[in-house]
Amino acid sequence: FVPMNYLALTRTAVPVLKSISSTISLTSFISVLEGDQVLFLVKADGPHHTSCDVYSGRKANAQCTAVGKVLLAWMGKEEQRKFLSRHHVIPHTNRTITSNDALLKELKRVRQLGYAIDDQEEALSIRCLAVPVITEESPGTVALGITGSVAEIRSDNMASLVGYLKQMATQIHCPGSQPGFGRAAAAELSESFA
């Protein structure tokens, strides 16, 4: 993994995120792994703010977020094994995956289908979908996600939302290989795009 320039990545992602949120009326965001947690780099809000707490610089446990599952699924087997050996599962709801075997099974499914779902695993009444951003510079080290209520992301619209996310992920580029700039700058950067 080559560290990326989060600032350049965020700048290329913002217009895509705004387009997504405008089109589907849901909050969209990009995330990366920082250590064993998901780091939310930048977001664009849809017209209806969900109760899901998404903001630039926020960190979350990877196993209970759709973006986290995508990022873990695109790790190599050895990286996954190391993650599981040092990671302690913290259940956020009664739907959170809490066993390594169940998580590995879910990561295999995510990799096969090309998307992940957080079905009320981090917060009740909230669903999130995520897909990997696959580029030469970033073979699955960046995830594109959306969040909404269970009434907004449903089984009858999930396939079309996933298809749209996969299409939009191709428009995000991960320029440069300079070191990332971390949590404080991510929060500061989000204010400049507000």
PDB file of N, CA and C in Angstrom, residues 129-185:
ATOM      1  N   LEU A 129     -24.535   1.621   2.247  1.00  0.00           N
ATOM      2  CA  LEU A 129     -24.000   0.802   1.166  1.00  0.00           C
ATOM      3  C   LEU A 129     -22.641   1.374   0.798  1.00  0.00           C
ATOM      4  N   ALA A 130     -21.722   0.506   0.358  1.00  0.00           N
ATOM      5  CA  ALA A 130     -20.399   0.982  -0.047  1.00  0.00           C
ATOM      6  C   ALA A 130     -19.842   0.099  -1.150  1.00  0.00           C
ATOM      7  N   VAL A 131     -19.007   0.718  -1.982  1.00  0.00           N
ATOM      8  CA  VAL A 131     -18.296   0.030  -3.058  1.00  0.00           C
ATOM      9  C   VAL A 131     -16.834   0.483  -3.021  1.00  0.00           C
ATOM     10  N   PRO A 132     -15.947  -0.344  -3.551  1.00  0.00           N
ATOM     11  CA  PRO A 132     -14.546   0.077  -3.605  1.00  0.00           C
ATOM     12  C   PRO A 132     -14.309   1.056  -4.748  1.00  0.00           C
ATOM     13  N   VAL A 133     -13.336   1.930  -4.548  1.00  0.00           N
ATOM     14  CA  VAL A 133     -12.844   2.776  -5.624  1.00  0.00           C
ATOM     15  C   VAL A 133     -11.631   2.032  -6.178  1.00  0.00           C
ATOM     16  N   ILE A 134     -11.773   1.496  -7.376  1.00  0.00           N
ATOM     17  CA  ILE A 134     -10.715   0.682  -7.980  1.00  0.00           C
ATOM     18  C   ILE A 134     -10.022   1.489  -9.065  1.00  0.00           C
ATOM     19  N   THR A 135      -8.804   1.894  -8.782  1.00  0.00           N
ATOM     20  CA  THR A 135      -7.978   2.577  -9.774  1.00  0.00           C
ATOM     21  C   THR A 135      -6.584   1.972  -9.692  1.00  0.00           C
ATOM     22  N   GLU A 136      -5.749   2.313 -10.633  1.00  0.00           N
ATOM     23  CA  GLU A 136      -4.374   1.825 -10.603  1.00  0.00           C
ATOM     24  C   GLU A 136      -3.674   2.291  -9.329  1.00  0.00           C
ATOM     25  N   GLU A 137      -3.970   3.523  -8.915  1.00  0.00           N
ATOM     26  CA  GLU A 137      -3.345   4.071  -7.725  1.00  0.00           C
ATOM     27  C   GLU A 137      -3.957   3.522  -6.442  1.00  0.00           C
ATOM     28  N   SER A 138      -5.191   3.052  -6.509  1.00  0.00           N
ATOM     29  CA  SER A 138      -5.932   2.661  -5.315  1.00  0.00           C
ATOM     30  C   SER A 138      -6.747   1.400  -5.567  1.00  0.00           C
ATOM     31  N   PRO A 139      -6.109   0.247  -5.524  1.00  0.00           N
ATOM     32  CA  PRO A 139      -6.866  -0.988  -5.769  1.00  0.00           C
ATOM     33  C   PRO A 139      -7.680  -1.400  -4.541  1.00  0.00           C
ATOM     34  N   GLY A 140      -8.736  -0.638  -4.265  1.00  0.00           N
ATOM     35  CA  GLY A 140      -9.611  -0.972  -3.145  1.00  0.00           C
ATOM     36  C   GLY A 140      -9.169  -0.402  -1.812  1.00  0.00           C
ATOM     37  N   THR A 141      -8.333   0.634  -1.806  1.00  0.00           N
ATOM     38  CA  THR A 141      -7.916   1.254  -0.543  1.00  0.00           C
ATOM     39  C   THR A 141      -8.756   2.488  -0.214  1.00  0.00           C
ATOM     40  N   VAL A 142      -9.732   2.777  -1.061  1.00  0.00           N
ATOM     41  CA  VAL A 142     -10.687   3.867  -0.834  1.00  0.00           C
ATOM     42  C   VAL A 142     -12.077   3.275  -1.050  1.00  0.00           C
ATOM     43  N   ALA A 143     -13.011   3.657  -0.192  1.00  0.00           N
ATOM     44  CA  ALA A 143     -14.391   3.185  -0.338  1.00  0.00           C
ATOM     45  C   ALA A 143     -15.325   4.378  -0.494  1.00  0.00           C
ATOM     46  N   LEU A 144     -16.316   4.206  -1.357  1.00  0.00           N
ATOM     47  CA  LEU A 144     -17.374   5.187  -1.587  1.00  0.00           C
ATOM     48  C   LEU A 144     -18.644   4.642  -0.953  1.00  0.00           C
ATOM     49  N   GLY A 145     -19.278   5.442  -0.101  1.00  0.00           N
ATOM     50  CA  GLY A 145     -20.465   4.953   0.585  1.00  0.00           C
ATOM     51  C   GLY A 145     -21.600   5.957   0.589  1.00  0.00           C
ATOM     52  N   ILE A 146     -22.780   5.433   0.900  1.00  0.00           N
ATOM     53  CA  ILE A 146     -23.969   6.260   1.121  1.00  0.00           C
ATOM     54  C   ILE A 146     -24.641   5.791   2.405  1.00  0.00           C
ATOM     55  N   THR A 147     -25.376   6.693   3.024  1.00  0.00           N
ATOM     56  CA  THR A 147     -26.109   6.345   4.238  1.00  0.00           C
ATOM     57  C   THR A 147     -27.521   6.921   4.163  1.00  0.00           C
ATOM     58  N   GLY A 148     -28.433   6.190   4.753  1.00  0.00           N
ATOM     59  CA  GLY A 148     -29.822   6.625   4.807  1.00  0.00           C
ATOM     60  C   GLY A 148     -30.587   5.800   5.817  1.00  0.00           C
ATOM     61  N   SER A 149     -31.814   6.134   6.001  1.00  0.00           N
ATOM     62  CA  SER A 149     -32.659   5.368   6.915  1.00  0.00           C
ATOM     63  C   SER A 149     -33.055   4.046   6.253  1.00  0.00           C
ATOM     64  N   VAL A 150     -33.612   3.133   7.033  1.00  0.00           N
ATOM     65  CA  VAL A 150     -34.068   1.862   6.472  1.00  0.00           C
ATOM     66  C   VAL A 150     -35.226   2.083   5.502  1.00  0.00           C
ATOM     67  N   ALA A 151     -35.918   3.210   5.624  1.00  0.00           N
ATOM     68  CA  ALA A 151     -36.985   3.534   4.672  1.00  0.00           C
ATOM     69  C   ALA A 151     -36.424   4.080   3.364  1.00  0.00           C
ATOM     70  N   GLU A 152     -35.197   4.631   3.397  1.00  0.00           N
ATOM     71  CA  GLU A 152     -34.580   5.197   2.192  1.00  0.00           C
ATOM     72  C   GLU A 152     -33.748   4.171   1.427  1.00  0.00           C
ATOM     73  N   ILE A 153     -33.054   3.294   2.126  1.00  0.00           N
ATOM     74  CA  ILE A 153     -32.264   2.228   1.491  1.00  0.00           C
ATOM     75  C   ILE A 153     -32.984   0.923   1.807  1.00  0.00           C
ATOM     76  N   ARG A 154     -33.680   0.408   0.813  1.00  0.00           N
ATOM     77  CA  ARG A 154     -34.566  -0.749   0.988  1.00  0.00           C
ATOM     78  C   ARG A 154     -34.159  -1.883   0.047  1.00  0.00           C
ATOM     79  N   SER A 155     -34.699  -3.048   0.287  1.00  0.00           N
ATOM     80  CA  SER A 155     -34.383  -4.191  -0.576  1.00  0.00           C
ATOM     81  C   SER A 155     -34.844  -3.948  -2.011  1.00  0.00           C
ATOM     82  N   ASP A 156     -35.904  -3.159  -2.213  1.00  0.00           N
ATOM     83  CA  ASP A 156     -36.404  -2.927  -3.574  1.00  0.00           C
ATOM     84  C   ASP A 156     -35.616  -1.867  -4.351  1.00  0.00           C
ATOM     85  N   ASN A 157     -34.766  -1.077  -3.681  1.00  0.00           N
ATOM     86  CA  ASN A 157     -33.962  -0.094  -4.416  1.00  0.00           C
ATOM     87  C   ASN A 157     -32.456  -0.321  -4.263  1.00  0.00           C
ATOM     88  N   MET A 158     -32.083  -1.333  -3.488  1.00  0.00           N
ATOM     89  CA  MET A 158     -30.676  -1.560  -3.193  1.00  0.00           C
ATOM     90  C   MET A 158     -29.851  -1.868  -4.440  1.00  0.00           C
ATOM     91  N   ALA A 159     -30.343  -2.702  -5.326  1.00  0.00           N
ATOM     92  CA  ALA A 159     -29.588  -3.066  -6.532  1.00  0.00           C
ATOM     93  C   ALA A 159     -29.320  -1.846  -7.410  1.00  0.00           C
ATOM     94  N   SER A 160     -30.313  -0.988  -7.562  1.00  0.00           N
ATOM     95  CA  SER A 160     -30.092   0.199  -8.392  1.00  0.00           C
ATOM     96  C   SER A 160     -29.135   1.173  -7.709  1.00  0.00           C
ATOM     97  N   LEU A 161     -29.208   1.303  -6.386  1.00  0.00           N
ATOM     98  CA  LEU A 161     -28.273   2.165  -5.668  1.00  0.00           C
ATOM     99  C   LEU A 161     -26.834   1.647  -5.781  1.00  0.00           C
ATOM    100  N   VAL A 162     -26.665   0.340  -5.642  1.00  0.00           N
ATOM    101  CA  VAL A 162     -25.320  -0.260  -5.764  1.00  0.00           C
ATOM    102  C   VAL A 162     -24.779  -0.053  -7.176  1.00  0.00           C
ATOM    103  N   GLY A 163     -25.603  -0.277  -8.180  1.00  0.00           N
ATOM    104  CA  GLY A 163     -25.172  -0.070  -9.566  1.00  0.00           C
ATOM    105  C   GLY A 163     -24.739   1.366  -9.808  1.00  0.00           C
ATOM    106  N   TYR A 164     -25.500   2.296  -9.268  1.00  0.00           N
ATOM    107  CA  TYR A 164     -25.171   3.715  -9.412  1.00  0.00           C
ATOM    108  C   TYR A 164     -23.857   4.042  -8.700  1.00  0.00           C
ATOM    109  N   LEU A 165     -23.683   3.520  -7.489  1.00  0.00           N
ATOM    110  CA  LEU A 165     -22.437   3.760  -6.749  1.00  0.00           C
ATOM    111  C   LEU A 165     -21.227   3.207  -7.501  1.00  0.00           C
ATOM    112  N   LYS A 166     -21.367   2.008  -8.051  1.00  0.00           N
ATOM    113  CA  LYS A 166     -20.254   1.421  -8.810  1.00  0.00           C
ATOM    114  C   LYS A 166     -19.897   2.310 -10.005  1.00  0.00           C
ATOM    115  N   GLN A 167     -20.906   2.822 -10.679  1.00  0.00           N
ATOM    116  CA  GLN A 167     -20.674   3.722 -11.814  1.00  0.00           C
ATOM    117  C   GLN A 167     -19.968   4.993 -11.352  1.00  0.00           C
ATOM    118  N   MET A 168     -20.424   5.584 -10.261  1.00  0.00           N
ATOM    119  CA  MET A 168     -19.847   6.834  -9.779  1.00  0.00           C
ATOM    120  C   MET A 168     -18.439   6.631  -9.206  1.00  0.00           C
ATOM    121  N   ALA A 169     -18.156   5.459  -8.674  1.00  0.00           N
ATOM    122  CA  ALA A 169     -16.821   5.182  -8.125  1.00  0.00           C
ATOM    123  C   ALA A 169     -15.750   5.272  -9.201  1.00  0.00           C
ATOM    124  N   THR A 170     -16.127   5.013 -10.455  1.00  0.00           N
ATOM    125  CA  THR A 170     -15.150   5.092 -11.547  1.00  0.00           C
ATOM    126  C   THR A 170     -14.730   6.536 -11.830  1.00  0.00           C
ATOM    127  N   GLN A 171     -15.476   7.492 -11.308  1.00  0.00           N
ATOM    128  CA  GLN A 171     -15.156   8.902 -11.527  1.00  0.00           C
ATOM    129  C   GLN A 171     -14.246   9.490 -10.448  1.00  0.00           C
ATOM    130  N   ILE A 172     -13.948   8.693  -9.419  1.00  0.00           N
ATOM    131  CA  ILE A 172     -13.072   9.158  -8.342  1.00  0.00           C
ATOM    132  C   ILE A 172     -11.661   8.680  -8.621  1.00  0.00           C
ATOM    133  N   HIS A 173     -10.723   9.598  -8.600  1.00  0.00           N
ATOM    134  CA  HIS A 173      -9.321   9.273  -8.854  1.00  0.00           C
ATOM    135  C   HIS A 173      -8.519   9.524  -7.595  1.00  0.00           C
ATOM    136  N   CYS A 174      -7.482   8.753  -7.419  1.00  0.00           N
ATOM    137  CA  CYS A 174      -6.637   8.834  -6.231  1.00  0.00           C
ATOM    138  C   CYS A 174      -5.261   9.328  -6.632  1.00  0.00           C
ATOM    139  N   PRO A 175      -5.136  10.626  -6.917  1.00  0.00           N
ATOM    140  CA  PRO A 175      -3.873  11.140  -7.440  1.00  0.00           C
ATOM    141  C   PRO A 175      -2.755  11.153  -6.406  1.00  0.00           C
ATOM    142  N   GLY A 176      -1.557  11.004  -6.890  1.00  0.00           N
ATOM    143  CA  GLY A 176      -0.376  11.157  -6.047  1.00  0.00           C
ATOM    144  C   GLY A 176      -0.161  10.019  -5.087  1.00  0.00           C
ATOM    145  N   SER A 177       1.007   9.971  -4.531  1.00  0.00           N
ATOM    146  CA  SER A 177       1.323   8.966  -3.520  1.00  0.00           C
ATOM    147  C   SER A 177       2.058   9.623  -2.368  1.00  0.00           C
ATOM    148  N   GLN A 178       1.679  10.874  -2.089  1.00  0.00           N
ATOM    149  CA  GLN A 178       2.272  11.571  -0.966  1.00  0.00           C
ATOM    150  C   GLN A 178       1.598  11.114   0.316  1.00  0.00           C
ATOM    151  N   PRO A 179       2.264  11.239   1.432  1.00  0.00           N
ATOM    152  CA  PRO A 179       1.641  10.818   2.691  1.00  0.00           C
ATOM    153  C   PRO A 179       0.330  11.556   2.939  1.00  0.00           C
ATOM    154  N   GLY A 180      -0.631  10.850   3.530  1.00  0.00           N
ATOM    155  CA  GLY A 180      -1.901  11.456   3.899  1.00  0.00           C
ATOM    156  C   GLY A 180      -1.700  12.467   5.008  1.00  0.00           C
ATOM    157  N   PHE A 181      -2.718  13.229   5.295  1.00  0.00           N
ATOM    158  CA  PHE A 181      -2.535  14.333   6.225  1.00  0.00           C
ATOM    159  C   PHE A 181      -3.270  14.154   7.537  1.00  0.00           C
ATOM    160  N   GLY A 182      -4.038  13.105   7.719  1.00  0.00           N
ATOM    161  CA  GLY A 182      -4.617  12.796   9.016  1.00  0.00           C
ATOM    162  C   GLY A 182      -5.942  13.451   9.337  1.00  0.00           C
ATOM    163  N   ARG A 183      -6.434  13.142  10.535  1.00  0.00           N
ATOM    164  CA  ARG A 183      -7.777  13.472  10.978  1.00  0.00           C
ATOM    165  C   ARG A 183      -8.043  14.976  11.103  1.00  0.00           C
ATOM    166  N   ALA A 184      -7.149  15.712  11.724  1.00  0.00           N
ATOM    167  CA  ALA A 184      -7.394  17.133  11.957  1.00  0.00           C
ATOM    168  C   ALA A 184      -7.531  17.888  10.634  1.00  0.00           C
ATOM    169  N   ALA A 185      -6.660  17.587   9.691  1.00  0.00           N
ATOM    170  CA  ALA A 185      -6.730  18.272   8.408  1.00  0.00           C
ATOM    171  C   ALA A 185      -7.958  17.848   7.618  1.00  0.00           C
TER     172      ALA A 185
END
